[in-house]
PDB file of C-alpha atoms in Angstrom:
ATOM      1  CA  UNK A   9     115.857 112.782  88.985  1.00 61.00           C
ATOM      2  CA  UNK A  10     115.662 116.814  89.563  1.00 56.00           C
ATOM      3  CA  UNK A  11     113.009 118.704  89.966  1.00 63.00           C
ATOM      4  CA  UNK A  12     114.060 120.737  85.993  1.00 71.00           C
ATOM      5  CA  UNK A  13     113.462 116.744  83.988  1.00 81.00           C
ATOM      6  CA  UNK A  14     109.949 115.938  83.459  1.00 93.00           C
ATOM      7  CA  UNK A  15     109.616 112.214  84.366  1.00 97.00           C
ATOM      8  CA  UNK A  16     108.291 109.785  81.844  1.00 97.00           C
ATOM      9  CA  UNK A  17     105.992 108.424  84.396  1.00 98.00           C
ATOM     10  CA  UNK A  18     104.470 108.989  87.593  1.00 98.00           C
ATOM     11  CA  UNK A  19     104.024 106.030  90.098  1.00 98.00           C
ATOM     12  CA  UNK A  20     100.557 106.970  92.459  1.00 98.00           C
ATOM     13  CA  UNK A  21     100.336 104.799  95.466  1.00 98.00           C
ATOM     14  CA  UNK A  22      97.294 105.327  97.780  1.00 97.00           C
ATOM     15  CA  UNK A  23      97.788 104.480 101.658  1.00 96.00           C
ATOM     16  CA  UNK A  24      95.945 104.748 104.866  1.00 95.00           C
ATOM     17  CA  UNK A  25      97.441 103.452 107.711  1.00 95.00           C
ATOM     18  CA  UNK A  26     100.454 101.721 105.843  1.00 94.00           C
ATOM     19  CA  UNK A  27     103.458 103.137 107.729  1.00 95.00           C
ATOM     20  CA  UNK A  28     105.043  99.573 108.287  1.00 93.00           C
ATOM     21  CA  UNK A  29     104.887  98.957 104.373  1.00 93.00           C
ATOM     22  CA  UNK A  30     106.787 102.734 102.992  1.00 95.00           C
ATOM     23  CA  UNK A  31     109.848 101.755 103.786  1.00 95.00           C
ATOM     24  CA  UNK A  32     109.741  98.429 101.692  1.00 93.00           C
ATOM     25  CA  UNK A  33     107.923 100.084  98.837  1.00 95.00           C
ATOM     26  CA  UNK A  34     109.965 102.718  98.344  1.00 97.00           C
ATOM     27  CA  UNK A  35     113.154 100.655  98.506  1.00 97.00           C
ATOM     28  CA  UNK A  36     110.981  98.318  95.671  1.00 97.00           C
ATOM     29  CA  UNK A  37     110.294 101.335  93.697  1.00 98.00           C
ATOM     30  CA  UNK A  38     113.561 102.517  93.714  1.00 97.00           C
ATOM     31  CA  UNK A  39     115.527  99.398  92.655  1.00 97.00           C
ATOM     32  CA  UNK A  40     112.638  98.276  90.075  1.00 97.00           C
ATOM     33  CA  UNK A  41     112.654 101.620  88.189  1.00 97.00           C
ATOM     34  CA  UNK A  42     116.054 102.397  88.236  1.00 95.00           C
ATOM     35  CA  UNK A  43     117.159 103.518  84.896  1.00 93.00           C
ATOM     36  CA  UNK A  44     114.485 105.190  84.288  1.00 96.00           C
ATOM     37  CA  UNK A  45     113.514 109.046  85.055  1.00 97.00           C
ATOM     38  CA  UNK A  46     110.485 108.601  86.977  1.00 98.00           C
ATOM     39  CA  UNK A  47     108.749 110.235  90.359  1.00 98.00           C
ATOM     40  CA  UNK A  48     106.824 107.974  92.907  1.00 98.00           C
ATOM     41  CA  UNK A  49     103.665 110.438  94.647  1.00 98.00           C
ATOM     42  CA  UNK A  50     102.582 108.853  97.749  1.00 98.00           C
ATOM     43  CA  UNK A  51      99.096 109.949  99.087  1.00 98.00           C
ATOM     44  CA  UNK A  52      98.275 109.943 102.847  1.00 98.00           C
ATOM     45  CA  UNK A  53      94.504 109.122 103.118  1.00 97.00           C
ATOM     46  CA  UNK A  54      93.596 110.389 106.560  1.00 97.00           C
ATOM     47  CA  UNK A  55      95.792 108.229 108.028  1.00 97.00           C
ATOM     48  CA  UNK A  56      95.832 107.602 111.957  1.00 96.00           C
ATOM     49  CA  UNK A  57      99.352 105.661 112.346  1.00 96.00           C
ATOM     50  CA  UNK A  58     102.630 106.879 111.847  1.00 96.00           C
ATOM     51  CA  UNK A  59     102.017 106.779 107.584  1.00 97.00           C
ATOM     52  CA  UNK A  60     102.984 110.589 107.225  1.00 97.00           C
ATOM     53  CA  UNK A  61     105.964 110.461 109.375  1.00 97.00           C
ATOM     54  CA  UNK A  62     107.166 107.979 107.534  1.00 96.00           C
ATOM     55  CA  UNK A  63     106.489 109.239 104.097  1.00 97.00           C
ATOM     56  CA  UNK A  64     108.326 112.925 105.286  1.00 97.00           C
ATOM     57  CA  UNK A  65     111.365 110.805 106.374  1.00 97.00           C
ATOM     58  CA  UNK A  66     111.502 109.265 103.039  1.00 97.00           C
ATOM     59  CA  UNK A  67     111.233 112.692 101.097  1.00 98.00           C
ATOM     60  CA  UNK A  68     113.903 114.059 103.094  1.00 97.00           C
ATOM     61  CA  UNK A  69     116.801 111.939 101.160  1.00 96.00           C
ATOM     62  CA  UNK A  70     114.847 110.622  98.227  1.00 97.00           C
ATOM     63  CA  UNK A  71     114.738 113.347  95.184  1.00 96.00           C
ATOM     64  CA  UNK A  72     112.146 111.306  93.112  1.00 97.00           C
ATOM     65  CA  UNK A  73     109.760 110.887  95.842  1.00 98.00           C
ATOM     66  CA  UNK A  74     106.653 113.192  96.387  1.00 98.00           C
ATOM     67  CA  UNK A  75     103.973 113.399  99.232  1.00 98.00           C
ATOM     68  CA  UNK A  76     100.133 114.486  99.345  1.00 98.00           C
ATOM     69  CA  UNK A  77      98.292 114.305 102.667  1.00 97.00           C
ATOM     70  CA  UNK A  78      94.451 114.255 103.011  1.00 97.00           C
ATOM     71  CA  UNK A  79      93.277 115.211 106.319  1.00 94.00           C
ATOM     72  CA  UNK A  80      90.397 112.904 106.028  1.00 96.00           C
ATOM     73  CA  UNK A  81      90.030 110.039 104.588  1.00 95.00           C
ATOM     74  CA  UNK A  82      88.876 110.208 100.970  1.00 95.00           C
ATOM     75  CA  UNK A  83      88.678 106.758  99.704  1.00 93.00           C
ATOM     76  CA  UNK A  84      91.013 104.698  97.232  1.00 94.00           C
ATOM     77  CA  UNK A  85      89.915 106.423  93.791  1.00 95.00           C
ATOM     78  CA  UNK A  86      89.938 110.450  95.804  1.00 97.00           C
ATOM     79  CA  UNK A  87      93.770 109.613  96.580  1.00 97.00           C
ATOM     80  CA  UNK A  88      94.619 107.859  93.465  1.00 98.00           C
ATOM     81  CA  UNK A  89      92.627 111.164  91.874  1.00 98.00           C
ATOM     82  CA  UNK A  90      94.665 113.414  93.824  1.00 98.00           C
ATOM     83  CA  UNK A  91      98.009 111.837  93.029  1.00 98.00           C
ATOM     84  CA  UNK A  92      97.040 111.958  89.193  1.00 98.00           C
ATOM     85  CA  UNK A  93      96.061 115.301  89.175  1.00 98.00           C
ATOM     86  CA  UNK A  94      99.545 116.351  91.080  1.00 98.00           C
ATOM     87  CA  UNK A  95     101.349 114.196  88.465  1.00 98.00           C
ATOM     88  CA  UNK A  96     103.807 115.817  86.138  1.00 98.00           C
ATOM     89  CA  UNK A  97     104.215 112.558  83.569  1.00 98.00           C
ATOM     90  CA  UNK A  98     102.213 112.314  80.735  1.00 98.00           C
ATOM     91  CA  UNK A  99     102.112 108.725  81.661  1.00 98.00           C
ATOM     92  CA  UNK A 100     101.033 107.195  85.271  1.00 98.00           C
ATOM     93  CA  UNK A 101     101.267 103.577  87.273  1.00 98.00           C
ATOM     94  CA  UNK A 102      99.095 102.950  89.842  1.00 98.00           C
ATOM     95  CA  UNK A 103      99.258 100.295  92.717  1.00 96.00           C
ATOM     96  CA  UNK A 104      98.248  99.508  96.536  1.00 93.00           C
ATOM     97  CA  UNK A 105      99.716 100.713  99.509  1.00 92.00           C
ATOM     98  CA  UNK A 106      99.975  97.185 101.039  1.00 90.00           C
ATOM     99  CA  UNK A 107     102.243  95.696  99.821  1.00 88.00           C
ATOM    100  CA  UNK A 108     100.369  92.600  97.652  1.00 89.00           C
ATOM    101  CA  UNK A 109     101.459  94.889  94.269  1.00 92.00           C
ATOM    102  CA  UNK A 110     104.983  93.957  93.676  1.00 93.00           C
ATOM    103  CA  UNK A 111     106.609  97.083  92.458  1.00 96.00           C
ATOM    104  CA  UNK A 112     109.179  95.146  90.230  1.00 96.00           C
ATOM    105  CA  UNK A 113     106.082  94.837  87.527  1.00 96.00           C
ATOM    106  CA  UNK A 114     106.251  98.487  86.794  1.00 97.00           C
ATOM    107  CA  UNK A 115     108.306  98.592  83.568  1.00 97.00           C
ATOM    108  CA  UNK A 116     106.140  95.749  81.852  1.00 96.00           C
ATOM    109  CA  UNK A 117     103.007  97.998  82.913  1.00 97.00           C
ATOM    110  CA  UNK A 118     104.101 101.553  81.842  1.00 98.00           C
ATOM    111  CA  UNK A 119     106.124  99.740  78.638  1.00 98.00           C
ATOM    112  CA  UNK A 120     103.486  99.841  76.206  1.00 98.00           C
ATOM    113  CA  UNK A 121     102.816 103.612  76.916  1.00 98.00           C
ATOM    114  CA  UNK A 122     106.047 105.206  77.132  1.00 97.00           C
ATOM    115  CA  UNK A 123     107.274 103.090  73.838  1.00 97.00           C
ATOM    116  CA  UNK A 124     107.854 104.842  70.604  1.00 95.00           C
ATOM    117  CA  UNK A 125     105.821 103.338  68.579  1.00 96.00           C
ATOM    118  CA  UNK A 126     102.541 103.007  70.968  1.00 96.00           C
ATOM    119  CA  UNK A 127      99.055 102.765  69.088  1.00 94.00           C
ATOM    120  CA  UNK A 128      97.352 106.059  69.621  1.00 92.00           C
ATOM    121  CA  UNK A 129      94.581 104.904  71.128  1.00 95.00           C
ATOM    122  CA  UNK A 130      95.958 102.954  73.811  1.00 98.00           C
ATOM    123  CA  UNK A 131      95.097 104.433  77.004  1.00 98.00           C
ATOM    124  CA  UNK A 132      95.115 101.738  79.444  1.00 98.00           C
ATOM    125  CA  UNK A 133      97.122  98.894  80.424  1.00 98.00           C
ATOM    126  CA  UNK A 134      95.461  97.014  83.100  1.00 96.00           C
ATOM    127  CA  UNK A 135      97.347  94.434  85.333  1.00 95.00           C
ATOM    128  CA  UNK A 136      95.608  91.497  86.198  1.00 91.00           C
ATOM    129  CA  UNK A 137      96.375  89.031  89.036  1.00 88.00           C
ATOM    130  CA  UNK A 138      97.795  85.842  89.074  1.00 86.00           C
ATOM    131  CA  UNK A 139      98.299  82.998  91.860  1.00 76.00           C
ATOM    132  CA  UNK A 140      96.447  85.674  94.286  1.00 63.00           C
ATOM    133  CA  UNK A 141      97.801  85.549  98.009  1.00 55.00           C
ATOM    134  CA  UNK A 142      94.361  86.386  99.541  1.00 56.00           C
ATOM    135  CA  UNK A 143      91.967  84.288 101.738  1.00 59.00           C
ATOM    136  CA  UNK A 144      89.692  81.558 100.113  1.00 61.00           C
ATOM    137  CA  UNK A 145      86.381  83.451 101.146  1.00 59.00           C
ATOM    138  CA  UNK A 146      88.065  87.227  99.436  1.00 60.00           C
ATOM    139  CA  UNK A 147      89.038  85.149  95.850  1.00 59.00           C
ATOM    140  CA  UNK A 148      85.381  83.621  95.604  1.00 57.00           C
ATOM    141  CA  UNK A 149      83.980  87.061  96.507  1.00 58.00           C
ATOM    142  CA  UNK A 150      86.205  88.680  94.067  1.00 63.00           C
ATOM    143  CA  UNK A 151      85.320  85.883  91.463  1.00 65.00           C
ATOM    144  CA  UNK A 152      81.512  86.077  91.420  1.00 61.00           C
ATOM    145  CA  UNK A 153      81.532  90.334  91.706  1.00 66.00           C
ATOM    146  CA  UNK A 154      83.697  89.950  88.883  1.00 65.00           C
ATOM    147  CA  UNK A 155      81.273  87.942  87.110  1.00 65.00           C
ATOM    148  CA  UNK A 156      78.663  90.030  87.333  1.00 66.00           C
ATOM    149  CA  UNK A 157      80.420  92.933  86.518  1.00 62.00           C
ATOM    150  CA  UNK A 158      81.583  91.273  82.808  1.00 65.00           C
ATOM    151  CA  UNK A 159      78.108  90.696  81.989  1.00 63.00           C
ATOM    152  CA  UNK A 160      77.029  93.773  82.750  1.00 67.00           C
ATOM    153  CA  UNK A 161      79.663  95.976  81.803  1.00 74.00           C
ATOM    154  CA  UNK A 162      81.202  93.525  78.799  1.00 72.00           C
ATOM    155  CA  UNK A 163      84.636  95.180  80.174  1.00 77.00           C
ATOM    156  CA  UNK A 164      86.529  91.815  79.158  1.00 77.00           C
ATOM    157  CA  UNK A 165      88.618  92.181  82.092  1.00 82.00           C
ATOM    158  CA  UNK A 166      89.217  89.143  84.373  1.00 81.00           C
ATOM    159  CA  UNK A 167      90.071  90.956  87.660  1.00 80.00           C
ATOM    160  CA  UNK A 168      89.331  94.823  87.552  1.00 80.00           C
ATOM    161  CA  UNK A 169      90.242  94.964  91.544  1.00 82.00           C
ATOM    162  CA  UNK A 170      93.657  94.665  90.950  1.00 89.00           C
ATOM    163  CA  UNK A 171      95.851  98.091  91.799  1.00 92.00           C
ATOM    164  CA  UNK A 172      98.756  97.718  88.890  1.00 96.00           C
ATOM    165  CA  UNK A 173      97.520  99.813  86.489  1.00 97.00           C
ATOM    166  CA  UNK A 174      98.878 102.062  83.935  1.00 98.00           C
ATOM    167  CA  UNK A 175      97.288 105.050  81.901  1.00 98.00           C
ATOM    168  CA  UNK A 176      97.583 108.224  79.621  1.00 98.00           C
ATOM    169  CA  UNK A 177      96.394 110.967  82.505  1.00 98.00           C
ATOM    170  CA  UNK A 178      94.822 113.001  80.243  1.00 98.00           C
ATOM    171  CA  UNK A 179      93.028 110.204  79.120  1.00 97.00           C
ATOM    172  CA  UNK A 180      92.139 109.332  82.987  1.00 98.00           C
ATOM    173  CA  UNK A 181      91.531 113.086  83.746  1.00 97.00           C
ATOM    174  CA  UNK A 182      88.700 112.609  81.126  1.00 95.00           C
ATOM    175  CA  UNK A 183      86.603 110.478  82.283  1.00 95.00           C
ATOM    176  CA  UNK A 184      83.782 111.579  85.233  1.00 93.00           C
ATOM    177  CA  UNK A 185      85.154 110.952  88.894  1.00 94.00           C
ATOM    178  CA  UNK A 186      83.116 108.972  91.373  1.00 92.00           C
ATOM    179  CA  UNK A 187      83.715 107.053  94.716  1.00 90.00           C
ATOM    180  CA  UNK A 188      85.575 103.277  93.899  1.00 89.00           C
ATOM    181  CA  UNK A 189      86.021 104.618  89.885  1.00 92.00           C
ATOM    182  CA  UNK A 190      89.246 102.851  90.424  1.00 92.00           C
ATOM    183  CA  UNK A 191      87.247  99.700  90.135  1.00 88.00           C
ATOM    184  CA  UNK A 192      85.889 100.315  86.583  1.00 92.00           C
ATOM    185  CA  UNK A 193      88.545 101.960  84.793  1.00 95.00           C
ATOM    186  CA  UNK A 194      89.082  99.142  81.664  1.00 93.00           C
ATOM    187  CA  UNK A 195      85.189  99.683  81.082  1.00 92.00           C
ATOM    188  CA  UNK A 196      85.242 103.425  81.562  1.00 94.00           C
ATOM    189  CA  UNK A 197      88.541 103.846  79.327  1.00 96.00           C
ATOM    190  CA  UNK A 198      86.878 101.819  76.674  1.00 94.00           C
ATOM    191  CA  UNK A 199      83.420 103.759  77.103  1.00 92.00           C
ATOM    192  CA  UNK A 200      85.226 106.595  75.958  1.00 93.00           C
ATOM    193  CA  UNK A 201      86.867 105.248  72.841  1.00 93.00           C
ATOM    194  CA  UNK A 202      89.651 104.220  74.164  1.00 96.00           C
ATOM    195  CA  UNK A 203      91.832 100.686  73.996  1.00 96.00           C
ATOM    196  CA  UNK A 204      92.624  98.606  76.762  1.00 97.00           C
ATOM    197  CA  UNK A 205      95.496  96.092  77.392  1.00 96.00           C
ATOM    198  CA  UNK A 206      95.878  93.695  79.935  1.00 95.00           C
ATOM    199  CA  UNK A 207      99.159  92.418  81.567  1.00 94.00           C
ATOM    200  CA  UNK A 208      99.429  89.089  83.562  1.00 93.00           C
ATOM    201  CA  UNK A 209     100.972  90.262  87.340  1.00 94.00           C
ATOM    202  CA  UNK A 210     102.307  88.825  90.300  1.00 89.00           C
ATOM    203  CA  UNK A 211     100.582  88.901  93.891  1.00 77.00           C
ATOM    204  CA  UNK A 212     102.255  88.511  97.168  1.00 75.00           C
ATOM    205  CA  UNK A 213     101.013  88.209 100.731  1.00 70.00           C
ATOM    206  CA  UNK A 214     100.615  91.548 102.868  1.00 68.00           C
ATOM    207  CA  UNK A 215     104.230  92.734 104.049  1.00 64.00           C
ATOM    208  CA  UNK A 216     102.458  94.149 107.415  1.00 63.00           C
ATOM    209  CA  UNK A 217      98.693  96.036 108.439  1.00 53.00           C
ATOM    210  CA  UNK A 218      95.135  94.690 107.895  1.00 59.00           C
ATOM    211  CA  UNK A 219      92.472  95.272 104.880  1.00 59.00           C
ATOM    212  CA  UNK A 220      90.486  98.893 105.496  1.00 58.00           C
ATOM    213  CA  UNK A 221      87.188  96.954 103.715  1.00 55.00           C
ATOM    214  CA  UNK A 222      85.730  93.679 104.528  1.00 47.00           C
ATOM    215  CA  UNK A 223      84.329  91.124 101.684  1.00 46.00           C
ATOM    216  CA  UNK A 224      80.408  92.639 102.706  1.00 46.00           C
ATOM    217  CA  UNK A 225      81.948  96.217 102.512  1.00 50.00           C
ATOM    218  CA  UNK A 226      83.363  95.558  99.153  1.00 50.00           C
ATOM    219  CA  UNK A 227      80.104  94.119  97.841  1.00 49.00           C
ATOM    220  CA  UNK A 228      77.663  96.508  99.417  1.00 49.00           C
ATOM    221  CA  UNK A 229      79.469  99.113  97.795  1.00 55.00           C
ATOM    222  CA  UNK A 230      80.075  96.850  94.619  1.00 68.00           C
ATOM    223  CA  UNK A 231      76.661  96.809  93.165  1.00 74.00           C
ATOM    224  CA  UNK A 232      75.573 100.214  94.204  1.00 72.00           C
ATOM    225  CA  UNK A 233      78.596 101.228  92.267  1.00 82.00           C
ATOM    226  CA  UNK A 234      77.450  98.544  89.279  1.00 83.00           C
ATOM    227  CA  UNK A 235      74.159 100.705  89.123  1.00 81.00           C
ATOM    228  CA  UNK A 236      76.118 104.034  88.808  1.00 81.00           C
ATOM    229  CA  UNK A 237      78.081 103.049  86.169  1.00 84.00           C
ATOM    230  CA  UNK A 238      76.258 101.396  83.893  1.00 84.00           C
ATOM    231  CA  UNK A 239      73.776 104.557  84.264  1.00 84.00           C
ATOM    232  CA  UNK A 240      77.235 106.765  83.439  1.00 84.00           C
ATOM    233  CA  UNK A 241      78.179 105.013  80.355  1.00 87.00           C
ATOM    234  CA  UNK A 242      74.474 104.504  78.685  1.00 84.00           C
ATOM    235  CA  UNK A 243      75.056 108.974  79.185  1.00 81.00           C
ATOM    236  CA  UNK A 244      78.760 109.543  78.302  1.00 82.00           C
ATOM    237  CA  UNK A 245      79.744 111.248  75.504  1.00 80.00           C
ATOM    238  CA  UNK A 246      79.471 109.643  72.267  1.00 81.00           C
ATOM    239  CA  UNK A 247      81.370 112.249  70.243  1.00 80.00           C
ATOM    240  CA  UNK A 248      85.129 113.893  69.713  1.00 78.00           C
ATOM    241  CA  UNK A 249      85.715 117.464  68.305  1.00 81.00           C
ATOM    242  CA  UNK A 250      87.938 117.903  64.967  1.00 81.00           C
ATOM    243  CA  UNK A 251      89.920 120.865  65.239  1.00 84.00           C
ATOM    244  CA  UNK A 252      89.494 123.038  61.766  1.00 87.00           C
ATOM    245  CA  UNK A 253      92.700 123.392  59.892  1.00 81.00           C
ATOM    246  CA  UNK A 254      92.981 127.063  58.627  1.00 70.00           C
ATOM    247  CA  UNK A 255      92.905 128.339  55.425  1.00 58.00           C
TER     248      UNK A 255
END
């Protein structure tokens, strides 16, 4: 794709310290979305390994790929935020940097958005995990902060945590941006009038690298995070301009 065709979607992938996993998810990408006129934006999150060098290599012979460094690291959500905001699609997929997010389940994500005839209010398809390739003690973690999240948040999304996601940006450019949003997006979409779908994915083992967050990391932050956004949604918005016609 040249730099003159505006893609119909924009693949954001997040890494820090993922240089042994580019190669294979570019080579992913590129087979899985061939066919398609699409750019791939990878973010470097502060990265301390040999991510960037990779990434430039890449760029150098690949026309479709893009790169966005932070010099510190952000987080997940300030990198996939970044990438979005760099994005020149109308329409963008999201997924991890390790590897576990098999990029072959792209189309079936970005499908419902870039068809013809999608509803208008769709905003947000959400991919949700199947057969996960994670420890025991990380899938009951997951399990019971999911839990607690549906009955708080009434999100009616099974596993929010997963990084195969696909969305309208200006739909995600919307909503209010806080650390680990990336977490909450079916219940923030919806917050904001807009519908969700969910897709059924596949999950693999990681190709290479170790976790950045621990299972007490993940719920430390988890229910501070809980607090924060049930606060933000009980004092969101509740109301969308007209525009006037003219006489």
């Amino acid at each position: 794709m040249t730099a003159d065709v505006t893609p119909r979607f924009s693949i954001v992938v997040p890494m820090k310290n993922e240089a042994e996993n580019i190669d294979l998810m570019i080579a992913e990408i590129e087979e899985a979305c061939a066919g398609f006129d699409f750019e791939a934006i990878f973010i470097d999150d502060g990265s301390t390994d040999a991510t960037r060098a990779r990434l430039e290599q890449a760029m150098a012979r690949l026309p479709w790929l893009r790169g966005l460094s932070h010099t510190s690291s952000g987080g997940q959500s300030a990198a996939v935020h970044s990438g979005v905001l760099a994005a020149r699609a109308p329409v963008i997929c999201t997924m991890d940097g390790d590897g576990q997010n098999p990029p072959a389940e792209i189309p079936r994500l970005v499908a419902p958005l870039i068809a013809a005839d999608c509803p208008a209010g769709l905003a947000l398809v959400a991919g949700q995990r199947v057969k996960r390739q994670d420890t025991l003690s990380k899938r009951l973690a997951s399990k019971a902060a999911n839990a607690i999240r549906q009955s708080l948040l009434n999100d009616h999304t099974r596993d929010t945590g997963c990084g195969l996601k696909a969305f309208r940006r200006d739909a995600f450019l919307e909503l209010p941006f806080f650390n680990h949003m990336h977490r909450y997006l079916p219940a923030l979409f919806t917050a904001h009038g807009w519908s969700v779908a969910h897709v059924d994915v596949s999950h693999r083992h990681r190709h290479a690298g170790t976790s950045n967050y621990n299972n007490l990391q993940r719920g430390l932050v988890g229910i501070y995070d809980l607090i924060g956004v049930v606060w933000l949604i009980k004092r969101r918005k509740r109301v969308r301009p007209q525009e006037l016609g003219k006489a």
